[in-house]
XYZ file of C-alpha atoms in Angstrom:
194
model
C 126.864 23.626 83.822
C 128.133 20.270 82.527
C 131.807 19.485 82.289
C 133.394 17.389 79.569
C 133.518 14.465 81.971
C 129.766 14.743 82.601
C 129.101 14.704 78.869
C 131.338 11.668 78.374
C 129.630 9.742 81.193
C 126.217 10.598 79.788
C 127.266 9.495 76.305
C 128.636 6.221 77.720
C 125.412 5.567 79.610
C 123.319 6.246 76.517
C 125.426 3.820 74.473
C 126.011 1.098 77.061
C 122.749 1.050 79.017
C 120.669 -0.548 76.239
C 123.262 -3.327 75.923
C 123.263 -3.968 79.655
C 119.482 -4.019 79.801
C 119.190 -6.369 76.820
C 118.056 -9.699 78.207
C 118.976 -13.003 76.564
C 115.352 -13.249 75.374
C 115.585 -9.794 73.774
C 118.840 -10.770 72.049
C 117.221 -13.980 70.821
C 114.198 -12.094 69.475
C 116.433 -9.559 67.748
C 118.346 -12.376 66.034
C 115.119 -14.116 65.039
C 113.668 -10.895 63.604
C 116.836 -10.452 61.523
C 116.479 -14.052 60.338
C 112.807 -13.446 59.544
C 113.703 -10.427 57.406
C 116.225 -12.510 55.471
C 113.772 -15.407 55.015
C 111.339 -13.050 53.309
C 113.616 -13.276 50.236
C 113.248 -17.055 50.017
C 110.816 -16.938 47.085
C 113.151 -14.939 44.883
C 116.224 -16.917 45.888
C 114.870 -20.452 46.126
C 112.118 -20.494 43.549
C 113.080 -18.107 40.782
C 116.797 -18.927 40.807
C 116.353 -22.712 40.620
C 114.858 -24.899 37.887
C 111.137 -25.632 38.104
C 110.419 -28.576 40.433
C 114.081 -28.795 41.485
C 114.328 -30.913 44.631
C 117.055 -31.927 47.041
C 117.344 -35.059 49.128
C 116.804 -34.533 52.854
C 116.093 -36.721 55.858
C 112.446 -37.286 56.648
C 112.946 -35.325 59.911
C 114.340 -32.326 58.020
C 110.894 -31.672 56.588
C 109.939 -29.977 59.858
C 106.397 -28.603 59.559
C 103.645 -27.359 61.846
C 102.107 -30.828 61.747
C 105.350 -32.285 63.166
C 105.200 -29.843 66.074
C 101.559 -30.698 66.814
C 102.292 -34.428 66.594
C 105.315 -34.199 68.889
C 103.389 -32.129 71.429
C 100.578 -34.684 71.446
C 102.752 -37.813 71.645
C 105.912 -36.963 73.598
C 105.787 -36.774 77.373
C 107.813 -34.104 79.177
C 108.337 -32.193 75.934
C 109.321 -28.582 76.498
C 109.311 -25.667 74.077
C 113.105 -25.554 74.372
C 113.286 -29.113 72.999
C 111.282 -28.143 69.926
C 113.308 -24.958 69.476
C 116.537 -26.975 69.602
C 115.163 -29.390 66.986
C 114.101 -26.445 64.810
C 117.590 -24.970 64.982
C 119.388 -28.252 64.255
C 117.059 -29.267 61.422
C 117.303 -25.933 59.642
C 121.074 -25.724 59.983
C 121.289 -29.158 58.361
C 118.843 -28.108 55.622
C 121.017 -25.118 54.761
C 124.097 -27.361 54.559
C 122.240 -29.617 52.121
C 121.171 -26.673 49.975
C 124.738 -25.320 49.906
C 126.097 -28.729 48.828
C 124.102 -28.592 45.594
C 124.635 -24.910 44.763
C 127.724 -23.858 42.825
C 129.580 -20.970 44.500
C 128.644 -18.635 41.645
C 124.946 -19.487 41.791
C 122.750 -16.419 42.479
C 121.319 -18.062 45.619
C 124.639 -19.171 47.101
C 125.369 -15.912 48.948
C 121.782 -15.727 50.199
C 122.074 -19.254 51.609
C 125.448 -18.605 53.264
C 123.984 -15.438 54.808
C 121.125 -17.525 56.212
C 123.625 -20.013 57.581
C 125.500 -17.170 59.335
C 122.238 -15.854 60.796
C 121.433 -19.312 62.162
C 124.840 -19.385 63.871
C 124.040 -16.023 65.466
C 120.647 -17.301 66.611
C 122.364 -20.342 68.114
C 124.797 -18.109 70.032
C 121.941 -16.304 71.792
C 119.899 -19.434 72.525
C 119.306 -19.701 76.253
C 121.362 -22.487 77.833
C 119.559 -25.444 79.375
C 119.561 -24.565 83.064
C 118.501 -27.904 84.508
C 120.789 -29.990 82.267
C 118.020 -32.502 81.803
C 118.099 -35.037 79.015
C 115.685 -34.291 76.162
C 112.889 -36.834 75.616
C 113.874 -40.001 73.778
C 111.977 -39.047 70.605
C 113.875 -35.752 70.415
C 117.174 -37.623 70.826
C 116.115 -39.915 67.954
C 115.475 -36.905 65.729
C 118.944 -35.501 66.557
C 120.559 -38.817 65.609
C 118.545 -39.331 62.430
C 119.261 -35.841 61.138
C 123.000 -36.466 61.554
C 122.945 -39.975 59.965
C 124.729 -40.281 56.663
C 123.098 -43.527 55.496
C 119.482 -42.992 56.408
C 116.582 -44.982 55.036
C 114.054 -42.186 55.315
C 114.968 -39.789 52.507
C 112.533 -37.323 50.950
C 112.893 -35.086 47.930
C 111.742 -31.536 48.604
C 112.187 -28.151 46.954
C 114.559 -25.796 48.784
C 111.826 -23.163 48.896
C 109.445 -25.567 50.665
C 112.095 -26.285 53.273
C 112.590 -22.572 53.936
C 108.813 -22.006 53.970
C 108.610 -24.652 56.709
C 111.460 -22.952 58.563
C 109.639 -19.602 58.442
C 106.266 -20.964 59.589
C 107.658 -23.112 62.379
C 109.854 -20.245 63.587
C 106.727 -18.122 64.057
C 105.107 -20.995 65.908
C 107.970 -21.888 68.227
C 109.039 -18.334 69.037
C 105.620 -16.667 69.317
C 106.833 -14.258 71.985
C 109.255 -12.687 69.519
C 106.667 -11.920 66.844
C 103.569 -9.794 67.140
C 100.273 -11.450 66.297
C 100.088 -9.457 63.041
C 103.431 -10.943 61.971
C 102.287 -14.523 62.417
C 100.934 -16.151 59.303
C 98.930 -18.734 61.196
C 98.479 -20.413 64.529
C 100.889 -22.983 65.796
C 98.320 -25.725 65.805
C 98.230 -27.719 62.608
C 94.707 -28.143 61.360
C 94.012 -31.222 59.298
C 90.953 -30.752 57.106
C 88.962 -33.940 56.710
């Protein structure tokens, strides 16, 4: 027969054991899945709630697409997946800041965008730390600097929905392990049709 203490210990184990067994990768995947679920609403929030052909000004590097990933992988030596994931996180956090700057607080998409921003902060908190403390490749450092520049020469005008579409696609590419193959819209490799 079980005593009250036995029941309490069992209940504690049932509640705490999953948290103890959760690896950083599992926590990262859980955060990314939550972000994915929120990004599914991007069409309603970024297309239907904004004027037709409404664009915002972003740095050239903030238009982070599958083709950028393929190009960086082909041209940058010593590039690691963690470098690309860090760029993805930085670029999309900056994109959300730019979207929020143009939306009035009472705009129907404002809360959606702030929720996305909060989810990105949570994803950043569970990002695995760089163990070897190595410097990222020079090209990656350049992207970091350019994205943070105030007076950049390489501005582009892009719809907010396109930026979030890029975020969604590149997330599936860079974090393949977190999404089943049925979830992925397409392969990571950008295919240029000639």
